[in-house]
PDB file of C-alpha atoms in Angstrom:
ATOM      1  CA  UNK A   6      99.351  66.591 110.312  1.00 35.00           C
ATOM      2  CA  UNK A   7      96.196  67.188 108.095  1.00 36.00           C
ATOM      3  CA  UNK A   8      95.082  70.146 109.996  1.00 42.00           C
ATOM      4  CA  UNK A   9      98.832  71.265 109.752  1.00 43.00           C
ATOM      5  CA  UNK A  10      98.726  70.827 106.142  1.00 39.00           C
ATOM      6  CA  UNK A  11      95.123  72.154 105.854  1.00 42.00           C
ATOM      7  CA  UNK A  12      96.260  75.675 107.785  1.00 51.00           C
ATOM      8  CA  UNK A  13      99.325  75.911 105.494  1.00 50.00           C
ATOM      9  CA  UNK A  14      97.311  75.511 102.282  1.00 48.00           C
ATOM     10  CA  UNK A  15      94.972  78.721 103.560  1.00 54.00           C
ATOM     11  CA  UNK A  16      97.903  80.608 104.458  1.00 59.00           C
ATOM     12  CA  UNK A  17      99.085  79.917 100.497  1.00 56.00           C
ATOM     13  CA  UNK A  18      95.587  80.333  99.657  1.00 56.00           C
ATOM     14  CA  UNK A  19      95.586  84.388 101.456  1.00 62.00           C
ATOM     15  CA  UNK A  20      99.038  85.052  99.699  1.00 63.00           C
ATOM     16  CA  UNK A  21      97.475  84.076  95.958  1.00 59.00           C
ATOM     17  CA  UNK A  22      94.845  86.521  96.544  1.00 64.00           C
ATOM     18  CA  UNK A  23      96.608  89.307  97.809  1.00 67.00           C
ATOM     19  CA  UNK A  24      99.507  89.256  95.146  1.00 65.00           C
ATOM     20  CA  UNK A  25      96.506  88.547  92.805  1.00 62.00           C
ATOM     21  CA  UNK A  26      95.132  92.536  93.475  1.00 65.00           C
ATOM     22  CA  UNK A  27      98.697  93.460  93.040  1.00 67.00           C
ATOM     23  CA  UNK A  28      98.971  92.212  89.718  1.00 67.00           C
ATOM     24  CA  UNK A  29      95.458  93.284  88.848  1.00 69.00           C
ATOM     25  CA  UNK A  30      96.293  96.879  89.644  1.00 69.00           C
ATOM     26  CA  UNK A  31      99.420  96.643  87.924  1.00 68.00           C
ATOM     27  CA  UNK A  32      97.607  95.396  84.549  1.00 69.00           C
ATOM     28  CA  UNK A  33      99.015  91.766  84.028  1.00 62.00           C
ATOM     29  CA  UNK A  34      97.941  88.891  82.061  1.00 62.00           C
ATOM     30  CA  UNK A  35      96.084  86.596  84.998  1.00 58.00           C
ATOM     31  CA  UNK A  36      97.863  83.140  83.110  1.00 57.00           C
ATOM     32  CA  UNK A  37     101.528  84.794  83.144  1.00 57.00           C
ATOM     33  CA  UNK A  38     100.989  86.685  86.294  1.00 60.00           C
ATOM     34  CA  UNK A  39     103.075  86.112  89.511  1.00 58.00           C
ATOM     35  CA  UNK A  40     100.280  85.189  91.543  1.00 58.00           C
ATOM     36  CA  UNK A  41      99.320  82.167  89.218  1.00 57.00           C
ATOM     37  CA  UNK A  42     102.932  80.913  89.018  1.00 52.00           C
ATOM     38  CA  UNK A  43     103.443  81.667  92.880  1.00 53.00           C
ATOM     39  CA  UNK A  44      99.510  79.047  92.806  1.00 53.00           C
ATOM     40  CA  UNK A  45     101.415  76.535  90.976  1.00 53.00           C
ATOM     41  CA  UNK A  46     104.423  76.158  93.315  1.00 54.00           C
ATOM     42  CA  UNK A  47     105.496  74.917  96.960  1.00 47.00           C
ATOM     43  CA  UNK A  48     107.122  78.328  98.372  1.00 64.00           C
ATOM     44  CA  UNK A  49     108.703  79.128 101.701  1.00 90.00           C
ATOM     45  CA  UNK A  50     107.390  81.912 104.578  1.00 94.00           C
ATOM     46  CA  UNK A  51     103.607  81.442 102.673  1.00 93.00           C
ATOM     47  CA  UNK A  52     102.262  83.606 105.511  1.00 95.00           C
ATOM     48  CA  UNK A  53     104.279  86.543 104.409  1.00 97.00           C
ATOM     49  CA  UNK A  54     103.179  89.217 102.111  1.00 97.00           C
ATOM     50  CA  UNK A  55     106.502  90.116 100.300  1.00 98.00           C
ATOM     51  CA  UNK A  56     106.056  93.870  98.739  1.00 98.00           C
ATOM     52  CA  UNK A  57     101.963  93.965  98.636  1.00 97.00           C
ATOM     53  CA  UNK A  58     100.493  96.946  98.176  1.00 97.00           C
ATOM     54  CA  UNK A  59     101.285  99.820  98.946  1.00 97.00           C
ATOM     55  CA  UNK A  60     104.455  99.199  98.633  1.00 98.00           C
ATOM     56  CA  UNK A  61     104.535 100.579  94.548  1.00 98.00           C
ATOM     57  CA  UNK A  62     103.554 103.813  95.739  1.00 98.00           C
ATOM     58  CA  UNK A  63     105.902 103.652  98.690  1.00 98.00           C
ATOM     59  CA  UNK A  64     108.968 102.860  96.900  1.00 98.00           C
ATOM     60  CA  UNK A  65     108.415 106.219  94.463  1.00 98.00           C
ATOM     61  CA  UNK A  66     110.101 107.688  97.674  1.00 98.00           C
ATOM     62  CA  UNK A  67     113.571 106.425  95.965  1.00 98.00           C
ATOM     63  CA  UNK A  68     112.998 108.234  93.161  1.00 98.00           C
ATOM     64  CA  UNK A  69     115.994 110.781  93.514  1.00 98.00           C
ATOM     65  CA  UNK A  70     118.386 107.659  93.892  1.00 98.00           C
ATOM     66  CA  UNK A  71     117.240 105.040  90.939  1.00 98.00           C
ATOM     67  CA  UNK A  72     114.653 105.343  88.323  1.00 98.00           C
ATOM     68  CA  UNK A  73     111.505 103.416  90.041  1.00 98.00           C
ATOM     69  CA  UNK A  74     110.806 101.022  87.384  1.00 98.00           C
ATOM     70  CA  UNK A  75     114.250  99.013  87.829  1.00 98.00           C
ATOM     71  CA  UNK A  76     112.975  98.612  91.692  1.00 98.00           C
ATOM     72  CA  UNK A  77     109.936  97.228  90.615  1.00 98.00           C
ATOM     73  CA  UNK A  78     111.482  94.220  88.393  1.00 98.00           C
ATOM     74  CA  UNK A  79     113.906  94.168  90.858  1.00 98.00           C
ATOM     75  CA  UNK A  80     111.083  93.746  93.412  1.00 98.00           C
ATOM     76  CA  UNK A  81     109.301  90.843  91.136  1.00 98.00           C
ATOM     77  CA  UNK A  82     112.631  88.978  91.189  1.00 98.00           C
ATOM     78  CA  UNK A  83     113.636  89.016  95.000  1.00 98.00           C
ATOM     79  CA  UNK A  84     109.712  87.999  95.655  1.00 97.00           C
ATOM     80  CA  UNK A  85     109.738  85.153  93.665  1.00 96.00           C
ATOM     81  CA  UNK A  86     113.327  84.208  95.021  1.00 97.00           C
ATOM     82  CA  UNK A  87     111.523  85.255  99.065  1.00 97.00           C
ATOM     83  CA  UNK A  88     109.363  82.666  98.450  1.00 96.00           C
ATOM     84  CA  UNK A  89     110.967  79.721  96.121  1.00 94.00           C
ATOM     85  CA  UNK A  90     114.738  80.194  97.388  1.00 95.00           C
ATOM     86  CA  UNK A  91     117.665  81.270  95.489  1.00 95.00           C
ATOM     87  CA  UNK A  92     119.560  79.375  92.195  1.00 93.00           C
ATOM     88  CA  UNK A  93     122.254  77.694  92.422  1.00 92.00           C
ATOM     89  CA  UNK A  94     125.444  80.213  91.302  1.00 95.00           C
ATOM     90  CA  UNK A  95     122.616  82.970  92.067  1.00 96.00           C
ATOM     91  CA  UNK A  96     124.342  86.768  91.588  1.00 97.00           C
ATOM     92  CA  UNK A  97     122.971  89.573  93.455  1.00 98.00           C
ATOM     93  CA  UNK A  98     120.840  92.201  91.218  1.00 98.00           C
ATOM     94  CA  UNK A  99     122.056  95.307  89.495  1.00 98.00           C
ATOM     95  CA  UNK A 100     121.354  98.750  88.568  1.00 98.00           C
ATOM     96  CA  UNK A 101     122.781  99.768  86.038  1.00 98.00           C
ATOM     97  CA  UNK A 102     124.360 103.523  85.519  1.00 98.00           C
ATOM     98  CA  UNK A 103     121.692 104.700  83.058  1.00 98.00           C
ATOM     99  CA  UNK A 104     119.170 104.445  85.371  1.00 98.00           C
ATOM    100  CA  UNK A 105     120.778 106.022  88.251  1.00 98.00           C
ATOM    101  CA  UNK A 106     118.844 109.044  88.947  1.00 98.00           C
ATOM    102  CA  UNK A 107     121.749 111.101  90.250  1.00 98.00           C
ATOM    103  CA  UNK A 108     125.817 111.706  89.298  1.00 98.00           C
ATOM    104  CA  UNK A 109     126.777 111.971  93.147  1.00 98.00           C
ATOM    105  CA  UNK A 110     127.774 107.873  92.914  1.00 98.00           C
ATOM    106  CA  UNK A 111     130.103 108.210  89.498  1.00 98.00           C
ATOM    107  CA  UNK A 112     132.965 109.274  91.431  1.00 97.00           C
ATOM    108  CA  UNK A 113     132.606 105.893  93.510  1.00 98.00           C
ATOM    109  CA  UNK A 114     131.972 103.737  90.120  1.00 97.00           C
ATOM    110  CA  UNK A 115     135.240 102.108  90.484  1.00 97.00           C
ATOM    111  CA  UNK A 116     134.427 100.174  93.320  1.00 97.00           C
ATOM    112  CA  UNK A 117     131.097  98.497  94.899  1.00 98.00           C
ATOM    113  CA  UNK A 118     128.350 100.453  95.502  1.00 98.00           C
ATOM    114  CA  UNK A 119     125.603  98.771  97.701  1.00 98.00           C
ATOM    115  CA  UNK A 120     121.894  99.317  97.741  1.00 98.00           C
ATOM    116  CA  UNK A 121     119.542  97.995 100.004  1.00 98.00           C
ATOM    117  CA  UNK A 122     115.914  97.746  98.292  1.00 98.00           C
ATOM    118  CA  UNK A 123     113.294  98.676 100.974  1.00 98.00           C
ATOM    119  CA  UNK A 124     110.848  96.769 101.698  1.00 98.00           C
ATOM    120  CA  UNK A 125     107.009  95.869 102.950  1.00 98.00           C
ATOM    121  CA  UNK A 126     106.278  92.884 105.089  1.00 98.00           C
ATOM    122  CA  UNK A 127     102.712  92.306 105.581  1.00 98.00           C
ATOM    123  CA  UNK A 128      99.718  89.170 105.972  1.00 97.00           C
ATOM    124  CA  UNK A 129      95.995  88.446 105.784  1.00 95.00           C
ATOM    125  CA  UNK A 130      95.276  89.408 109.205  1.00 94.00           C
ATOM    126  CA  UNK A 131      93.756  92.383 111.255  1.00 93.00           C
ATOM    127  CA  UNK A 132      96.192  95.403 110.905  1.00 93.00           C
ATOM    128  CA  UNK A 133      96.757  96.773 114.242  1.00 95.00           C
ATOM    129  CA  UNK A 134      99.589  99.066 112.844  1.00 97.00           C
ATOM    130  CA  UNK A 135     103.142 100.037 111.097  1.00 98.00           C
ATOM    131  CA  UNK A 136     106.692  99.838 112.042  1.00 98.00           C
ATOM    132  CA  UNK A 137     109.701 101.266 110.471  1.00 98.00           C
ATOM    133  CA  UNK A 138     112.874  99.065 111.255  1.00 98.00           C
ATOM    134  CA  UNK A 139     116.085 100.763 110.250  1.00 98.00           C
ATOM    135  CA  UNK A 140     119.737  99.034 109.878  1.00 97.00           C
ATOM    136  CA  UNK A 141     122.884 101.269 108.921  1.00 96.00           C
ATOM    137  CA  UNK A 142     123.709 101.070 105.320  1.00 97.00           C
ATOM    138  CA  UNK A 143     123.439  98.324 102.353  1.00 97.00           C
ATOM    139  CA  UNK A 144     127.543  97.149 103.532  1.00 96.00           C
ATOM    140  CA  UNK A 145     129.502  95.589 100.862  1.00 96.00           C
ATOM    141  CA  UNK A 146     132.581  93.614 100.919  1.00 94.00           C
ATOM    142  CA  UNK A 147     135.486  94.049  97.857  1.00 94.00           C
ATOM    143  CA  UNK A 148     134.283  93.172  94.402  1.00 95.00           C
ATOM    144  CA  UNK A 149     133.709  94.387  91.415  1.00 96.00           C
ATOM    145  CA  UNK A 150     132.492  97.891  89.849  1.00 98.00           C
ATOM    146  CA  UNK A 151     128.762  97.527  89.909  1.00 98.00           C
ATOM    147  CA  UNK A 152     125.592  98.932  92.057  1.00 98.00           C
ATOM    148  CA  UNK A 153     124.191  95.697  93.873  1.00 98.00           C
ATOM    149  CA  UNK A 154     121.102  95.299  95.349  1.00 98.00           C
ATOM    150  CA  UNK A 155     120.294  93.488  98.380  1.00 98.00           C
ATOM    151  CA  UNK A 156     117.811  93.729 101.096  1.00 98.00           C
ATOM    152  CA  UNK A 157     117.404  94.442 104.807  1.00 98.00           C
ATOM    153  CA  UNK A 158     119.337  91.689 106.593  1.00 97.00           C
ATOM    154  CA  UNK A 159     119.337  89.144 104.190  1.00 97.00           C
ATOM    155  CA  UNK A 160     115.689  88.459 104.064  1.00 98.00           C
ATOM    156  CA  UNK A 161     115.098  87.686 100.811  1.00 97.00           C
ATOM    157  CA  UNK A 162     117.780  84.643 101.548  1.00 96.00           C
ATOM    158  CA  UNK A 163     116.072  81.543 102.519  1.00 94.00           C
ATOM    159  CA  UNK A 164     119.545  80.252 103.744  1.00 94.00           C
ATOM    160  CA  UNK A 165     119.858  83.266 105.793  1.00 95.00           C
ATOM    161  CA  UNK A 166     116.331  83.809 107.323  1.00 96.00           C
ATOM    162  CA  UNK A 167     117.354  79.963 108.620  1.00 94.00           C
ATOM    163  CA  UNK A 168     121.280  81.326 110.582  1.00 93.00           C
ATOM    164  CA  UNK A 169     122.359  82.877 113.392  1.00 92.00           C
ATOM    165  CA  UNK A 170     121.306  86.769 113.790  1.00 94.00           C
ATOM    166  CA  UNK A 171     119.344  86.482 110.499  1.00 96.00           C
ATOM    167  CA  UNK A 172     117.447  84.088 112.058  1.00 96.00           C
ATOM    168  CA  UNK A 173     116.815  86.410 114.812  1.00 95.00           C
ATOM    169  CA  UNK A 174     116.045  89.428 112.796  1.00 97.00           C
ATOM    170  CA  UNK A 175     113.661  87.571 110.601  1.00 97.00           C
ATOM    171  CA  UNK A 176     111.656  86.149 113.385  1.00 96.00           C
ATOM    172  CA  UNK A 177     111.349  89.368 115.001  1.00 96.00           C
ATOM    173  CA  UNK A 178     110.049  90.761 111.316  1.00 97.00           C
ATOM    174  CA  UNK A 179     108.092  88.046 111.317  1.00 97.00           C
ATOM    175  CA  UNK A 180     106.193  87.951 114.662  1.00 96.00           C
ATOM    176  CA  UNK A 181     105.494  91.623 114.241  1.00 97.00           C
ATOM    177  CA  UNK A 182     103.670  91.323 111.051  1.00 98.00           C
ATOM    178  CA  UNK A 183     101.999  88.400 112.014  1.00 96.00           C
ATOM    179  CA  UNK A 184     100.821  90.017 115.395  1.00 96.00           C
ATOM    180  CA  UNK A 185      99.144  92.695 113.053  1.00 97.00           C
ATOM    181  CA  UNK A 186     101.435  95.401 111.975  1.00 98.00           C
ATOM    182  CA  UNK A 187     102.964  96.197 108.827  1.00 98.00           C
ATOM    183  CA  UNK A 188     106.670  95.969 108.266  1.00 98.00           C
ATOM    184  CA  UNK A 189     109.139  98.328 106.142  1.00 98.00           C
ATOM    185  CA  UNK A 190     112.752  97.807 106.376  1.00 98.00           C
ATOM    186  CA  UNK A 191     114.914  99.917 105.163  1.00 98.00           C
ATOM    187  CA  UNK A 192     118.517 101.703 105.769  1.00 98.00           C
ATOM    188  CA  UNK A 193     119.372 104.912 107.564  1.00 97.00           C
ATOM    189  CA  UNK A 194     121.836 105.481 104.892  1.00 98.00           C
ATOM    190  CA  UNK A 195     120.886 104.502 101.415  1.00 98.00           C
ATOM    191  CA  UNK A 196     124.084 103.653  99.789  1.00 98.00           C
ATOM    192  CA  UNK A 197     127.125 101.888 101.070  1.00 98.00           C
ATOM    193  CA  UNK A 198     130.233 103.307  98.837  1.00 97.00           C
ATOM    194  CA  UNK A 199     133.120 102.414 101.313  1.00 96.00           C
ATOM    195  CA  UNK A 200     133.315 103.398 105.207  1.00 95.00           C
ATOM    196  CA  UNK A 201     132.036 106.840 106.016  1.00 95.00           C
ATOM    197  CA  UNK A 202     132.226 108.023 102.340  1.00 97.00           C
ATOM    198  CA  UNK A 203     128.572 109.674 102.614  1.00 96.00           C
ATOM    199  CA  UNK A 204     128.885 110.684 106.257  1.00 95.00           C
ATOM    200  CA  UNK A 205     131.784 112.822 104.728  1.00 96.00           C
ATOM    201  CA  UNK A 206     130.068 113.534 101.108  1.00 97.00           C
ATOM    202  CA  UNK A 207     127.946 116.427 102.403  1.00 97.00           C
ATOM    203  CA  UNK A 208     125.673 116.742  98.963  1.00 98.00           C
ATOM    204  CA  UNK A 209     125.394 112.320  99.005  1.00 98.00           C
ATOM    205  CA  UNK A 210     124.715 112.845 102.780  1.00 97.00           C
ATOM    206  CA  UNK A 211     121.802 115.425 102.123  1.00 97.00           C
ATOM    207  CA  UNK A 212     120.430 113.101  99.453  1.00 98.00           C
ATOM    208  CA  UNK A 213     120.139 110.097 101.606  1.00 98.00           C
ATOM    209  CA  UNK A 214     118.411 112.408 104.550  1.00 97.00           C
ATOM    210  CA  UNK A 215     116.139 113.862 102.283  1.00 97.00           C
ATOM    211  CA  UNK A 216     115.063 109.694 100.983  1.00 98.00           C
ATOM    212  CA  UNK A 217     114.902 108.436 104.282  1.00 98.00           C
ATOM    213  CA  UNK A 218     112.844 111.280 105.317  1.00 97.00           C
ATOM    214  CA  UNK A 219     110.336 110.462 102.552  1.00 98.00           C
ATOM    215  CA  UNK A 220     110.181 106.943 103.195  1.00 98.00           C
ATOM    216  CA  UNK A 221     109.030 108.378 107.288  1.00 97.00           C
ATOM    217  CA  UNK A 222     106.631 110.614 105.396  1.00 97.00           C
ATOM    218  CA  UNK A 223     105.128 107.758 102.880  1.00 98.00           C
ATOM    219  CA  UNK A 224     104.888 104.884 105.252  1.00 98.00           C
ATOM    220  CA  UNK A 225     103.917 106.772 108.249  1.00 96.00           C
ATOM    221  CA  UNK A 226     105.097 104.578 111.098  1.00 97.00           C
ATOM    222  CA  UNK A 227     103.422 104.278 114.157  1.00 96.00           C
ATOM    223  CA  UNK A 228     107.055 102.951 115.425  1.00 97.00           C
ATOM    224  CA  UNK A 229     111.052 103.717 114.005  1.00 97.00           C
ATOM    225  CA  UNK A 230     113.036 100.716 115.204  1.00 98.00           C
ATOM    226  CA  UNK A 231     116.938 101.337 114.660  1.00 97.00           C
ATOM    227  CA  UNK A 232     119.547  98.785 114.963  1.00 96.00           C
ATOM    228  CA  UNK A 233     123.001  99.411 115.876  1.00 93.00           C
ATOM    229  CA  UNK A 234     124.746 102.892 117.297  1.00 93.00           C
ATOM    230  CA  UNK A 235     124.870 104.792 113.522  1.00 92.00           C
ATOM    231  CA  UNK A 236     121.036 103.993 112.986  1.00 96.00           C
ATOM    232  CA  UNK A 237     119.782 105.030 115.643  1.00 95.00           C
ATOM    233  CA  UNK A 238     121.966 108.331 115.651  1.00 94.00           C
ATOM    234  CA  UNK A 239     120.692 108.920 112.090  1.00 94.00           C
ATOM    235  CA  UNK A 240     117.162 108.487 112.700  1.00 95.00           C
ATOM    236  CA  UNK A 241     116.862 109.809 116.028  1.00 93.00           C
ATOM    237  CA  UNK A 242     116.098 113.932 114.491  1.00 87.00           C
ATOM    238  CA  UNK A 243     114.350 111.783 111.404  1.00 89.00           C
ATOM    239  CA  UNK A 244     111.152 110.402 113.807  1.00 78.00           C
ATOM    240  CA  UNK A 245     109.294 113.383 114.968  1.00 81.00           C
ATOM    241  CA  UNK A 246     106.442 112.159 117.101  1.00 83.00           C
ATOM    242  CA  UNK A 247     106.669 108.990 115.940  1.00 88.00           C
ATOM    243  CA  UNK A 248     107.324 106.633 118.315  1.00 93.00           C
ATOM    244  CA  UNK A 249     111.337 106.081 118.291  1.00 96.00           C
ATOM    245  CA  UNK A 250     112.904 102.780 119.781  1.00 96.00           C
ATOM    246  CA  UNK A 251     117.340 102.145 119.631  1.00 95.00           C
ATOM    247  CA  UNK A 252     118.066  98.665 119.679  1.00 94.00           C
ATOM    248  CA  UNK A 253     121.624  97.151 119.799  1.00 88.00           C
ATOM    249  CA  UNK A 254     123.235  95.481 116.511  1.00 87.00           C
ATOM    250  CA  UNK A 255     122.360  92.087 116.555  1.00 86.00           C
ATOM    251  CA  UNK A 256     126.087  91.559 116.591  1.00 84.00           C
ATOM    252  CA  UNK A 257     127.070  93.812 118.681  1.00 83.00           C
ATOM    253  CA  UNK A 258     129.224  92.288 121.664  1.00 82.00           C
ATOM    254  CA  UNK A 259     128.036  91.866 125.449  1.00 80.00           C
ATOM    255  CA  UNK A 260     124.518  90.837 124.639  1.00 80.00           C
ATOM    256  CA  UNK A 261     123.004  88.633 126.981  1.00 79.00           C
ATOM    257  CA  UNK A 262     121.272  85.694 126.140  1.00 79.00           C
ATOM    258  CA  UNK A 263     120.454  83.227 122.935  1.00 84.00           C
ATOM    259  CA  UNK A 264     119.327  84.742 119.645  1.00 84.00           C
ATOM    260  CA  UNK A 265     115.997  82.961 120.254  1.00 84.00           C
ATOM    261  CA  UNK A 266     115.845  84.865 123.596  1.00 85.00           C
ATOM    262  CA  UNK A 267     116.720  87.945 122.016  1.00 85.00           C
ATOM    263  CA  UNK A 268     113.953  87.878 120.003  1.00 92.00           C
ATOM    264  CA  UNK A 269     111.822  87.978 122.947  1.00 90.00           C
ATOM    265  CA  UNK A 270     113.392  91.026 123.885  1.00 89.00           C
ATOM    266  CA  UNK A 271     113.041  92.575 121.400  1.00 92.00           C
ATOM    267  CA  UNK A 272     109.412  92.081 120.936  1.00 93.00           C
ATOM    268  CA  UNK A 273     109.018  93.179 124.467  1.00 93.00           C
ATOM    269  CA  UNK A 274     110.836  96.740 124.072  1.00 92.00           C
ATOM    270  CA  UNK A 275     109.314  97.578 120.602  1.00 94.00           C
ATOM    271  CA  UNK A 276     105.301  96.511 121.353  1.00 92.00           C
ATOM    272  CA  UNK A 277     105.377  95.718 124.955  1.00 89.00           C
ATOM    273  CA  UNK A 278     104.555  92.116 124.890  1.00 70.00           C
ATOM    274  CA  UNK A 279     105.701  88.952 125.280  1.00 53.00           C
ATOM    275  CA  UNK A 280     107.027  87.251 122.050  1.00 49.00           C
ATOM    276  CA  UNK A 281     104.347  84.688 120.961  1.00 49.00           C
ATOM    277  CA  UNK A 282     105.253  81.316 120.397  1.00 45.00           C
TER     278      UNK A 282
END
């Protein structure tokens, strides 16, 4: 147990420090910075890197959507919440209209408009690469008239990083970073405004291409990994010579085998390997 303990303590120990150069470059106070309240607090997946650098340069690629300094608190908030779990009565963040960075949404503003932040998954450990994982849009249920923001599967959700296929997506995330490439998750299509409604909105459709293509061009995977049929359709012209890899919704019905099985599978048709234990 004390070698447990002693192993989890470095792993805390590499996250300080590397959210410590993050909030050096980004001119903070060292006594009010995230790093030293993230020091002075038990926190959950301490192995993970949750938006490190690069990723302020990366998400400038979402410029055209939402002004980029919104993303970044935005960011700061769903890290500390990655880490220390969600509030009680938590609400999901918002963007609000001024700082849209485009007028093709205010004919949806009546309704829920969903937005996935993307995001950068990484450790203290030799890189051996980077993988792009793609899901189909930030999906939103009925509710009120505001832009939410959530992320790729869940993730930032303690609750759901512990259930069912957000277990499974997680732990795939997971073991790839942690077998030494970086993770960015993102969505095919950047906005979720009702079914189809930018599949059929040819100038919101353009705008969303022309994002996702940046985020290709900024991140420069060695790997696109697409979940579900409308992913992998979308990003399939999108990957150029990088290396492109379809992989059924985790939902999706007539799947063989557990989720924890799945994740072996997975690990297997994306990097070849057996999934480590």
């Amino acid at each position: 147990m004390q070698a447990k303990e002693h192993s989890l303590a470095l792993q805390l120990q590499h996250v300080v420090n590397a959210y410590k150069y993050l909030d050096r470059r980004r001119g903070l106070d060292p006594k009010n910075s995230f790093s030293a309240l993230l020091a002075s607090k038990p926190h959950l997946d301490a192995e993970i890197a949750f938006n490190p650098e690069p990723w302020s340069k990366l998400i400038q690629t979402q410029a055209r959507l939402f002004d980029v300094k919104p993303l970044m608190q935005i960011s700061d908030r769903l890290r500390r919440e990655f880490h220390e779990g969600h509030a009680p009565g938590r609400v999901m963040p918002e963007i609000a209209r001024q700082d849209w960075a485009t007028d093709l949404l205010d004919q949806y503003a009546c309704g829920p408009i969903g937005y996935d932040l993307p995001c950068l998954l990484s450790a203290e450990r030799p890189a051996r690469g980077r993988i792009m994982m793609c899901a189909q849009d930030p999906l939103r249920g009925p509710g009120a008239a505001k832009l939410t923001v959530g992320t790729f599967f869940g993730i930032d959700d303690n609750h759901l990083r512990a259930r069912r296929h957000y277990w499974m997506i997680w732990q795939f995330i997971r073991r790839c970073v942690l077998t030494g490439y970086d993770v960015w998750v993102t969505d095919a299509i950047k906005v979720f405004a009702g079914k189809g409604v930018v599949q059929r909105n040819r100038s919101l459709r353009e705008l969303s291409r022309s994002i996702i293509e940046a985020e290709v061009a900024a991140f420069a995977p060695d790997r696109i990994v697409t979940f579900g049929k409308l992913a992998g359709e979308t990003m399939a012209d999108i990957s150029g010579n990088h290396a492109f890899i379809s992989l059924q919704h985790p939902t999706a019905h007539g799947q063989r085998g557990s989720f924890k099985d799945r994740v072996g599978i997975y690990m297997q048709a994306v990097l070849g390997e057996a999934c480590p234990h």
